[in-house]
Structure formats: structure tokens, C-alpha cells
């Protein structure tokens, strides 16, 4: 066979790949049982039955759990980040230990520990607020560890000259941190913090482990119970779309923020 | 008699690197002193020791007769009396020009907001930037930013001003406006210590010039004496190299 020129070889390769893709698509389209798929995953009647509770209760609970976990996690993360940067060694050591511990464990373990481990160990001890309280504290313990590293990176990204300027005006270390450094640090870390928020939204699906009443189900638990009752997978499709409706705009926002931050530099 | 600044046998080392090897000098109230020297000579470190942005390893620094190297000295209080201007301006980018000038006045000195604002406006007027009051630093040129930085330091009503290579980060055409502000300030009797490479400015404005090299003061005196009739070989060599540009 005559040896092909490099450009011809690339062309032949591309044609083969397109051909392969076309064959796969053709097989799927012709062989799949479309009516069955539609009935089990895209059943409009079952989907309609989910409304309005899926919004008024499930989406609302997911949002509530996420928001509380995020706020609690942020407070914890800020404290951990400041400890991590402290000049006092025990504080640094504690922060490092905490961060490594909770980043190294599955979130589910932490949730089980807060939800069941603690009440068993200290009988009578209960975090108030039911599923909302226990779940949010559990997730916040995990999120705090991740966000602490993000905040620390943000603080370290603020130029040293800012601290020097503030201190040269007579500001104390604490005042410098809160009025000069942290406002700039948070501006820098808005994109990674938004990513953290997206992760939290998805992690609230772990709340099912804490048990639930009809009023406390978040999206995933709501879909699962609905699926079991109807013996149909459509509820999963519906909540998948709802998750994406929440998370995609956020990830889109992150990308835009990152781009504008790159431009500002 | 107490000097505005009185440095005695000052030592500073970074690890094994001895940056200041026994510095002695004084600055009188109302005096303008320019510090010259090749890079790495320790002149910026010396300046930064004066408000303890760097901790000296040995020796004494007296500001208005008060020993600031005393471990019990209130550094924050001390710094409100010493204005400092940096090479990189270091304005607070998240605050407007006005807020840059008032944040420490209200927060540190406890001045009422109205008073802080009126002082800030007065200082902006002095540096010729009254029209930039509500702008953010990023919207200003380098020269304007450095003038705001000078106004910010002045807003604290300090007794003296330290300048750490205030024009070194500026485009050549913006150097003049900053030097003009400093010249005016010197004319008004402000006590100033200026680390600079602007020989012309030193010649014209300084009451005294200090030449440093390798962590020691090589020679000091009236500008015309040090700059035109230097006695030390190192000073001569430095001035020759600078004037070749």
C-alpha cells in the first residue's frame, strides 16, 4: 500500500472515528425500547403528581439545609483559617489536625457521628432543630474543613504590602485582618466558595441517613420515596433536572467570575 | 536636646545576612534627610526599623526621646505619629480614596466621622486630588495613587514622614508630580526621611544626605558636600554609576 501523507492520515483517522460514532448512535436509536424508557423515566403523569410538593417542600428543604450548612461551615472555616495562620503553635496544630481529619473522612461518617454517635455516647445530648439542626451541623463540620483552606489561600493571596500599610497607620493586627485583609481575601475566593456551595447542595442528599418525616425530606429522599411508591424511576429524572437547574447557573456564575477576575489582574 | 529620630548602634540581620551593621545617626525636627545607596545597602530596612515594621536585633531607636525598641513600647500608638509611604503605594483597593484616608482616623484615633472626612478632604486638596475623592485606587494613575498614599499618611497628622523609594515604581513621566508634593511638604517644615534614587531631589530639597553601603553609613553631610565633593571612594563610585544613566 502506498504510504499516506501525514495530512491524509489524519483525515482517514477522523473519518473512521465519525463513522464509529454514527454506528453507535444508530444502534442505540434503533434497538432501544423507547416506549419503555419513556414510561419508566419520563412519565409525565407521575412527574405531574410530584408537584407542587417537590418544589414547596423538597426544593425548599434542600435550599434550607444547604444555606444553614454553608453559614455554619463558613463561621467554622473562618475560625479555622485564622487559627491555621496564628503565630501560636497549638492553634496551628489544632487547625491542621481538624482540617486533615474532616477532609479525610466520608461526609456520611461525620453525619452518622453527629446524628447517632453523639446521642448514643452522651445520652440526652441532642443538637436542636431536628434533621435540619443535626444534618447542618454535620455537613458544616465537613464543609468548614474544606472552606478553611480556601479562606487561608485567600488571605495569603492578599499582598503583604496591605498588612504593612495598615499596620503603619497604627492599626492592630486584628483590625488589619478584619477591615483590610479579609474583605480583599473574600473577593478573591468568591469563585471557589461558590464551588463549595454547589458541593454542599449535592451533599444535603446524605441527610436521608438521619431519618425523615414527610415535612423534612429534601430532593433526593423525596424522589426515592416517590419512586418506591410508584414503582417508577421518573421521580429521579425530575429531581435530577431540578438539581441541575440549581447547580448549573451557579457553576456558570463561577466561570464568569473567574474570567472577570483573570481580566482584572 | 532630644532629636526627632535618634538611632544608636542599630543592628538588623535576616538569618545570617547582616543588613544593618551598627547604624548611628540623628534627624532633627523639621529636617529633611535623604538616604542614598546601592540596592541591598540596607537603607529600606533602616527606614522600616524606625516604625518597627522590621524588628531590630540590637541597638536603640529614640523617637522624640522615647525608646521605641523597648519591648513594652506601644507600637500601634507609635506608628500613628510616623507616616509611611511605600514604593508600591499599598492603597487599600477595596476602599474609595476617601475611605482610604478615614479608615485609620476613625478606627485607630477614634476621630468622629465628620472630622475624619474633613481632614481627609483637606489632605486630598494638599496633594491636588480633590476631584478623586470617591474613586477607587484602581482607577488612578500610579502618580495619583502615590499622592493619595501621601495624603493617607498625612491624615493621621503624624509628626514625621518616612518615604521608602516613593518614586521607584512610577513611570518616568509620573515621578514629577509626586516629588512636587514632597517638595511642598518639606517646605512646610515636615520632618522627613526619604530613601530615594532621585539625586536631583536630594540635592534640591534635602537638608542632609546620608550615603549607605553594605549596612553602614559611609558618609553624611550637606547635599552639596556629599553629592558634589564626596570623600569616600564608595560614594564616588555610586554617584558615578548613577550619573551615567
Coordinates of C-alpha atoms in Angstrom, one line a residue:
Chain A
X1 CA 0.0 0.0 0.0
X2 CA 1.2 3.5 -0.8
X3 CA 2.3 5.4 2.2
X4 CA -0.2 8.2 3.0
X5 CA 1.0 11.8 3.7
X6 CA 0.6 12.9 7.3
X7 CA -2.4 15.1 6.5
X8 CA -4.2 12.3 4.6
X9 CA -3.6 10.0 7.6
X10 CA -5.3 12.4 10.0
X11 CA -8.2 12.7 7.6
X12 CA -8.7 9.0 7.3
X13 CA -8.5 8.7 11.1
X14 CA -11.1 11.3 11.6
X15 CA -13.5 9.7 9.1
X16 CA -13.1 6.4 10.9
X17 CA -14.0 8.0 14.2
X18 CA -17.0 9.8 12.9
X19 CA -18.2 6.5 11.3
X20 CA -17.8 4.7 14.6
X21 CA -19.8 7.3 16.4
X22 CA -22.5 7.2 13.8
X23 CA -22.8 3.4 14.1
X24 CA -23.2 3.6 17.9
X25 CA -25.9 6.3 17.7
X26 CA -27.7 4.3 15.1
X27 CA -27.7 1.1 17.2
X28 CA -28.9 2.9 20.3
X29 CA -31.7 4.7 18.5
X30 CA -33.0 1.6 16.6
X31 CA -32.5 -1.0 19.3
X32 CA -33.6 0.9 22.5
X33 CA -37.1 0.3 23.7
X34 CA -38.3 3.9 23.6
X35 CA -41.8 3.4 24.8
X36 CA -40.5 1.6 27.9
X37 CA -37.8 4.2 28.6
X38 CA -40.4 6.9 28.3
X39 CA -42.8 5.1 30.6
X40 CA -40.2 4.5 33.3
X41 CA -38.1 7.6 33.2
X42 CA -40.2 10.3 31.5
X43 CA -43.7 9.5 32.7
X44 CA -45.5 12.9 32.6
X45 CA -48.4 11.8 34.8
X46 CA -46.1 10.7 37.6
X47 CA -44.0 13.8 37.2
X48 CA -47.1 15.9 37.4
X49 CA -48.1 14.1 40.6
X50 CA -44.9 15.3 42.3
X51 CA -45.8 18.9 42.0
X52 CA -46.2 21.1 43.9
X53 CA -44.7 19.3 46.9
X54 CA -41.4 18.7 45.1
X55 CA -40.9 22.5 45.0
X56 CA -42.7 23.7 48.1
X57 CA -41.3 21.1 50.3
X58 CA -38.3 19.2 48.8
X59 CA -36.5 22.1 47.0
X60 CA -37.3 24.3 50.0
X61 CA -35.7 21.8 52.4
X62 CA -32.6 21.3 50.2
X63 CA -32.1 25.0 50.0
X64 CA -32.6 25.4 53.7
X65 CA -30.2 22.6 54.6
X66 CA -27.6 24.0 52.2
X67 CA -27.9 27.5 53.5
X68 CA -27.6 26.6 57.1
X69 CA -24.7 24.2 56.5
X70 CA -23.0 26.9 54.4
X71 CA -23.3 29.6 57.0
X72 CA -22.3 27.4 59.9
X73 CA -19.4 26.0 57.8
X74 CA -18.3 29.5 56.9
X75 CA -18.1 30.6 60.5
X76 CA -16.2 27.5 61.4
X77 CA -13.9 27.9 58.4
X78 CA -13.0 31.4 59.2
X79 CA -12.1 30.5 62.8
X80 CA -10.0 27.5 61.5
X81 CA -8.3 29.7 58.8
X82 CA -7.3 32.3 61.4
X83 CA -6.0 29.5 63.7
X84 CA -4.1 28.0 60.9
X85 CA -2.3 31.3 60.3
X86 CA -1.9 32.0 64.0
X87 CA 1.6 32.6 65.4
X88 CA 0.7 30.3 68.3
X89 CA 1.7 26.7 67.6
X90 CA -1.1 24.8 69.4
X91 CA -3.7 26.8 67.4
X92 CA -2.0 26.0 64.2
X93 CA -1.6 22.3 65.1
X94 CA -5.3 22.0 66.0
X95 CA -6.4 23.6 62.8
X96 CA -4.2 21.4 60.7
X97 CA -5.4 18.3 62.6
X98 CA -9.0 19.3 62.2
X99 CA -8.7 20.1 58.5
X100 CA -6.9 16.9 57.7
X101 CA -9.3 14.8 59.8
X102 CA -12.5 16.0 58.3
X103 CA -11.3 16.2 54.7
X104 CA -10.1 12.6 55.0
X105 CA -13.4 11.2 56.2
X106 CA -16.5 10.5 54.1
X107 CA -19.2 13.1 54.9
X108 CA -21.6 10.2 55.7
X109 CA -19.4 9.1 58.6
X110 CA -19.5 12.6 60.1
X111 CA -23.2 12.8 59.6
X112 CA -23.7 9.4 61.4
X113 CA -21.4 10.5 64.1
X114 CA -23.3 13.7 64.8
X115 CA -26.7 12.2 64.2
X116 CA -26.3 8.9 66.2
X117 CA -22.8 8.6 67.6
X118 CA -23.0 11.6 69.9
X119 CA -26.6 10.9 71.2
X120 CA -25.6 7.3 72.0
X121 CA -22.4 8.4 73.7
X122 CA -23.9 11.2 75.7
X123 CA -27.5 10.1 76.4
X124 CA -29.8 13.0 76.4
X125 CA -27.4 15.1 74.2
X126 CA -29.2 16.3 71.2
X127 CA -28.4 19.0 68.7
X128 CA -31.6 21.1 68.5
X129 CA -33.5 21.6 65.3
X130 CA -34.2 18.0 64.4
X131 CA -33.0 16.8 61.0
X132 CA -32.2 20.4 60.0
X133 CA -30.0 21.0 63.0
X134 CA -28.2 17.7 63.1
X135 CA -27.6 17.5 59.4
X136 CA -26.5 21.0 59.0
X137 CA -24.0 20.8 61.9
X138 CA -22.7 17.5 60.5
X139 CA -22.2 19.0 57.0
X140 CA -20.8 22.2 58.4
X141 CA -18.1 20.3 60.2
X142 CA -17.0 18.9 56.9
X143 CA -17.5 22.0 54.8
X144 CA -15.7 24.0 57.4
X145 CA -12.5 22.0 56.9
X146 CA -12.6 22.5 53.1
X147 CA -13.5 26.2 53.2
X148 CA -10.9 26.9 55.9
X149 CA -8.2 26.0 53.3
X150 CA -9.9 28.2 50.7
X151 CA -10.1 31.2 53.1
X152 CA -6.5 30.7 54.1
X153 CA -5.4 30.7 50.5
X154 CA -7.4 33.9 50.0
X155 CA -5.8 35.6 53.0
X156 CA -2.4 34.6 51.7
X157 CA -3.2 35.9 48.3
X158 CA -3.6 39.5 49.6
X159 CA -0.2 41.2 49.1
X160 CA 1.9 41.7 52.2
X161 CA 2.1 45.4 51.5
X162 CA -1.5 45.7 52.5
X163 CA -0.7 44.5 56.0
X164 CA 2.3 46.7 56.2
X165 CA 0.3 49.8 55.1
X166 CA -2.4 49.1 57.6
X167 CA 0.0 48.5 60.5
X168 CA 2.0 51.6 59.6
X169 CA -1.2 53.6 60.1
X170 CA -1.4 52.2 63.7
X171 CA -4.0 49.5 63.1
X172 CA -3.8 46.5 65.4
X173 CA -3.3 43.0 63.9
X174 CA -7.0 42.2 64.5
X175 CA -8.3 45.4 63.0
X176 CA -6.0 44.9 60.0
X177 CA -7.3 41.4 59.4
X178 CA -11.0 42.3 59.6
X179 CA -11.0 45.7 57.9
X180 CA -8.2 45.4 55.3
X181 CA -7.3 41.7 54.6
X182 CA -10.5 39.7 54.9
X183 CA -12.6 41.9 52.6
X184 CA -10.0 41.5 49.9
X185 CA -9.5 37.8 50.6
X186 CA -13.2 37.1 50.3
X187 CA -13.4 38.9 47.0
X188 CA -10.6 36.6 45.7
X189 CA -12.2 33.4 46.9
X190 CA -15.8 34.0 45.7
X191 CA -15.4 31.5 42.8
X192 CA -14.0 28.6 44.9
X193 CA -16.6 29.3 47.7
X194 CA -19.4 29.1 45.1
X195 CA -18.0 25.7 44.1
X196 CA -18.1 24.7 47.7
X197 CA -21.8 25.8 47.8
X198 CA -22.5 23.5 44.8
X199 CA -20.8 20.6 46.6
X200 CA -22.9 21.3 49.7
X201 CA -26.2 21.3 47.7
X202 CA -25.4 17.8 46.5
X203 CA -24.2 16.7 49.9
X204 CA -27.5 17.5 51.5
X205 CA -28.8 14.3 49.8
X206 CA -27.0 12.5 52.6
X207 CA -29.5 13.8 55.1
X208 CA -31.7 10.8 54.4
X209 CA -29.5 8.8 56.8
X210 CA -30.8 10.9 59.7
X211 CA -34.4 9.7 59.0
X212 CA -37.2 12.0 57.9
X213 CA -40.8 13.0 58.3
X214 CA -42.9 14.0 55.3
X215 CA -42.1 17.6 56.0
X216 CA -38.3 17.2 56.2
X217 CA -37.5 15.3 53.0
X218 CA -35.0 17.0 50.7
X219 CA -34.9 16.4 47.0
X220 CA -33.2 13.0 46.9
X221 CA -35.2 11.4 49.7
X222 CA -38.4 12.8 48.3
X223 CA -37.6 11.3 44.9
X224 CA -36.6 8.0 46.4
X225 CA -39.9 7.6 48.4
X226 CA -41.9 8.7 45.4
X227 CA -40.1 6.2 43.2
X228 CA -40.8 3.3 45.6
X229 CA -44.4 4.2 45.9
X230 CA -45.0 4.5 42.2
X231 CA -42.5 1.7 41.2
X232 CA -41.2 4.1 38.5
X233 CA -37.9 6.0 38.0
X234 CA -39.4 9.2 36.7
X235 CA -39.1 11.0 40.1
X236 CA -35.3 10.6 39.8
X237 CA -35.3 12.3 36.4
X238 CA -37.4 15.1 37.8
X239 CA -35.1 15.8 40.8
X240 CA -32.0 15.4 38.6
X241 CA -33.4 18.2 36.4
X242 CA -34.2 20.3 39.5
X243 CA -30.7 19.8 40.9
X244 CA -29.2 20.9 37.5
X245 CA -31.5 23.9 37.4
X246 CA -29.9 25.0 40.7
X247 CA -26.3 24.0 40.2
X248 CA -25.7 24.8 36.6
X249 CA -26.4 28.6 36.9
X250 CA -24.0 28.6 39.9
X251 CA -21.2 26.8 38.1
X252 CA -21.9 29.2 35.1
X253 CA -21.6 32.1 37.5
X254 CA -18.3 30.7 38.9
X255 CA -16.8 30.5 35.4
X256 CA -17.8 34.1 34.7
X257 CA -16.4 35.3 38.0
X258 CA -13.2 33.5 37.3
X259 CA -12.9 35.0 33.9
X260 CA -13.6 38.6 35.1
X261 CA -11.1 38.0 38.0
X262 CA -8.5 36.9 35.4
X263 CA -9.1 40.0 33.4
X264 CA -8.8 42.3 36.4
X265 CA -5.3 41.0 37.0
Chain B
X1 CA 18.4 68.0 73.5
X2 CA 16.0 65.4 72.0
X3 CA 16.2 64.6 68.4
X4 CA 13.2 63.7 66.2
X5 CA 14.9 60.5 65.3
X6 CA 17.9 59.2 67.2
X7 CA 19.4 55.9 66.0
X8 CA 22.2 54.3 68.1
X9 CA 24.3 51.3 67.0
X10 CA 21.3 49.7 65.2
X11 CA 21.8 46.1 64.1
X12 CA 19.5 44.0 61.9
X13 CA 20.1 40.6 60.4
X14 CA 17.9 38.3 58.3
X15 CA 19.2 34.9 59.2
X16 CA 23.0 35.0 58.5
X17 CA 22.7 38.2 56.4
X18 CA 23.7 41.2 58.4
X19 CA 21.7 44.0 56.7
X20 CA 22.5 46.8 59.3
X21 CA 25.8 46.6 61.0
X22 CA 25.7 49.3 63.6
X23 CA 24.0 52.5 62.3
X24 CA 24.2 55.8 64.1
X25 CA 22.5 58.9 63.0
X26 CA 20.0 61.6 64.0
X27 CA 17.3 63.6 62.4
X28 CA 16.2 66.9 63.8
X29 CA 12.6 68.2 63.9
X30 CA 11.8 69.9 60.6
X31 CA 14.8 68.4 58.9
X32 CA 14.6 66.6 55.5
X33 CA 17.1 63.7 55.3
X34 CA 17.6 61.7 52.1
X35 CA 19.2 58.3 52.3
X36 CA 21.1 57.1 49.2
X37 CA 22.9 54.0 48.5
X38 CA 23.1 51.0 46.1
X39 CA 20.3 48.4 46.4
X40 CA 21.0 45.9 49.2
X41 CA 22.8 48.6 51.2
X42 CA 20.1 48.3 54.0
X43 CA 18.5 51.7 53.5
X44 CA 15.0 50.5 53.2
X45 CA 15.5 48.1 56.2
X46 CA 16.7 51.0 58.2
X47 CA 13.6 53.0 57.4
X48 CA 11.3 50.1 58.2
X49 CA 13.0 49.7 61.6
X50 CA 12.0 53.2 62.5
X51 CA 8.4 52.2 62.9
X52 CA 9.2 48.6 63.7
X53 CA 7.8 47.1 60.5
X54 CA 11.1 45.3 61.0
X55 CA 12.3 44.3 64.4
X56 CA 15.8 45.5 65.1
X57 CA 18.2 42.9 66.6
X58 CA 20.2 45.3 68.5
X59 CA 20.8 49.0 69.3
X60 CA 18.3 51.7 70.2
X61 CA 15.9 54.0 68.3
X62 CA 14.6 57.0 70.1
X63 CA 11.7 58.9 68.5
X64 CA 11.2 62.3 70.2
X65 CA 13.3 60.9 73.0
X66 CA 11.1 57.8 73.5
X67 CA 12.8 54.5 73.2
X68 CA 10.7 52.5 70.7
X69 CA 12.8 49.4 70.8
X70 CA 11.6 48.9 74.4
X71 CA 9.5 45.7 74.3
X72 CA 6.8 47.5 76.3
X73 CA 6.5 50.3 73.8
X74 CA 3.0 50.7 72.3
X75 CA 3.9 50.1 68.6
X76 CA 0.4 50.9 67.3
X77 CA 0.4 54.2 69.2
X78 CA 3.9 55.0 68.0
X79 CA 3.0 54.4 64.4
X80 CA 0.2 56.9 64.4
X81 CA 2.9 59.6 64.8
X82 CA 5.0 58.3 62.0
X83 CA 3.6 58.5 58.4
X84 CA 5.0 56.0 56.0
X85 CA 4.9 56.0 52.2
X86 CA 5.8 52.8 50.3
X87 CA 7.3 52.1 46.9
X88 CA 4.2 50.1 45.8
X89 CA 1.7 52.7 47.2
X90 CA -0.2 50.0 49.0
X91 CA -3.6 51.8 48.9
X92 CA -6.5 49.6 50.0
X93 CA -8.1 48.6 46.7
X94 CA -11.5 47.7 48.2
X95 CA -12.0 51.2 49.7
X96 CA -12.6 54.5 47.9
X97 CA -9.9 57.2 48.1
X98 CA -11.9 58.9 50.9
X99 CA -12.3 55.7 52.9
X100 CA -8.5 55.0 52.5
X101 CA -7.9 58.3 54.2
X102 CA -10.5 57.9 57.0
X103 CA -10.4 54.2 57.9
X104 CA -7.5 54.6 60.4
X105 CA -8.5 58.0 61.6
X106 CA -11.8 56.8 62.9
X107 CA -10.8 53.2 63.7
X108 CA -7.4 53.9 65.4
X109 CA -7.5 57.5 66.5
X110 CA -11.2 57.5 67.3
X111 CA -11.9 60.7 65.5
X112 CA -15.6 61.4 64.8
X113 CA -16.5 60.6 61.2
X114 CA -17.3 64.1 60.2
X115 CA -13.9 65.3 61.5
X116 CA -12.1 62.5 59.7
X117 CA -13.8 63.3 56.5
X118 CA -13.0 67.0 56.7
X119 CA -9.3 66.2 57.5
X120 CA -9.3 63.7 54.6
X121 CA -10.6 66.4 52.2
X122 CA -8.1 68.9 53.4
X123 CA -5.2 66.4 52.7
X124 CA -6.6 65.5 49.3
X125 CA -6.6 69.2 48.5
X126 CA -3.0 69.4 49.5
X127 CA -1.9 66.7 47.1
X128 CA -4.2 68.2 44.4
X129 CA -6.7 65.3 44.1
X130 CA -9.9 66.7 45.5
X131 CA -11.7 65.5 42.4
X132 CA -10.8 61.8 43.1
X133 CA -12.5 61.6 46.5
X134 CA -14.9 58.9 45.5
X135 CA -12.8 56.9 43.0
X136 CA -11.3 53.5 43.7
X137 CA -7.5 53.3 43.6
X138 CA -7.5 51.0 40.5
X139 CA -8.9 54.0 38.5
X140 CA -6.0 56.2 39.4
X141 CA -2.6 56.5 37.7
X142 CA 0.5 55.4 39.7
X143 CA 1.4 59.0 40.4
X144 CA -2.1 59.8 41.7
X145 CA -2.1 56.6 43.8
X146 CA 1.2 57.6 45.4
X147 CA -0.2 61.1 46.1
X148 CA -3.2 59.6 47.8
X149 CA -0.9 57.4 49.8
X150 CA 0.9 60.5 51.0
X151 CA -2.4 62.1 51.8
X152 CA -3.5 59.0 53.7
X153 CA -0.3 59.1 55.9
X154 CA -0.8 62.9 56.4
X155 CA -4.4 62.4 57.5
X156 CA -3.1 60.9 60.7
X157 CA -1.4 64.2 61.4
X158 CA 2.0 62.5 62.0
X159 CA 5.0 64.2 63.5
X160 CA 7.3 62.9 60.8
X161 CA 7.1 61.1 57.4
X162 CA 9.1 58.2 56.1
X163 CA 9.3 57.6 52.3
X164 CA 10.6 54.3 51.1
X165 CA 11.6 54.8 47.4
X166 CA 8.3 56.6 46.7
X167 CA 9.0 57.1 43.0
X168 CA 10.8 53.9 42.1
X169 CA 7.6 52.1 40.9
X170 CA 6.4 55.0 38.8
X171 CA 6.6 55.6 35.1
X172 CA 9.2 58.4 34.4
X173 CA 6.6 61.0 33.4
X174 CA 4.7 60.5 36.8
X175 CA 7.7 61.0 39.0
X176 CA 7.5 64.8 38.9
X177 CA 4.0 65.2 40.4
X178 CA 5.0 63.0 43.4
X179 CA 8.2 64.9 44.0
X180 CA 6.3 68.2 43.8
X181 CA 4.1 67.1 46.6
X182 CA 7.1 66.0 48.7
X183 CA 8.9 69.3 48.0
X184 CA 5.9 71.3 49.2
X185 CA 5.7 69.1 52.3
X186 CA 9.3 69.7 53.0
X187 CA 8.8 73.5 52.5
X188 CA 6.1 73.4 55.2
X189 CA 8.6 72.1 57.7
X190 CA 7.6 68.4 57.9
X191 CA 10.3 66.2 59.4
X192 CA 11.1 63.8 56.5
X193 CA 13.3 60.8 55.9
X194 CA 13.4 59.8 52.3
X195 CA 15.1 56.7 50.8
X196 CA 15.4 57.5 47.2
X197 CA 17.4 57.2 44.0
X198 CA 16.4 60.7 42.9
X199 CA 19.7 62.5 43.2
X200 CA 18.3 65.7 41.9
X201 CA 15.5 65.8 44.5
X202 CA 18.1 65.1 47.3
X203 CA 20.3 67.9 46.0
X204 CA 17.5 70.4 45.9
X205 CA 15.3 69.5 48.9
X206 CA 17.4 67.6 51.4
X207 CA 19.0 69.4 54.4
X208 CA 21.3 66.4 54.8
X209 CA 22.2 63.4 52.7
X210 CA 23.2 60.1 54.2
X211 CA 25.0 57.6 52.0
X212 CA 24.8 54.0 53.0
X213 CA 26.6 50.9 51.7
X214 CA 26.7 47.3 52.9
X215 CA 24.8 48.1 56.1
X216 CA 26.8 51.0 57.4
X217 CA 26.6 54.8 56.9
X218 CA 29.6 55.6 54.7
X219 CA 29.2 59.4 54.9
X220 CA 26.7 62.1 55.5
X221 CA 26.5 65.8 55.3
X222 CA 25.0 68.7 53.4
X223 CA 23.9 67.6 49.9
X224 CA 26.4 69.8 48.1
X225 CA 29.1 68.3 50.2
X226 CA 28.2 64.6 49.8
X227 CA 26.9 64.7 46.3
X228 CA 29.5 67.1 44.7
X229 CA 32.6 66.5 46.9
X230 CA 32.3 63.0 48.3
X231 CA 35.2 62.0 50.3
X232 CA 34.8 58.2 50.2
X233 CA 35.6 56.0 47.3
X234 CA 32.3 54.1 47.6
X235 CA 30.3 57.3 47.4
X236 CA 32.2 58.5 44.4
X237 CA 31.7 55.2 42.6
X238 CA 28.0 55.1 43.4
X239 CA 27.4 58.7 42.2
X240 CA 29.5 57.9 39.0
X241 CA 27.3 54.9 38.2
X242 CA 24.0 56.8 38.9
X243 CA 25.0 59.8 36.8
X244 CA 26.0 57.6 33.9
X245 CA 22.3 57.0 33.3

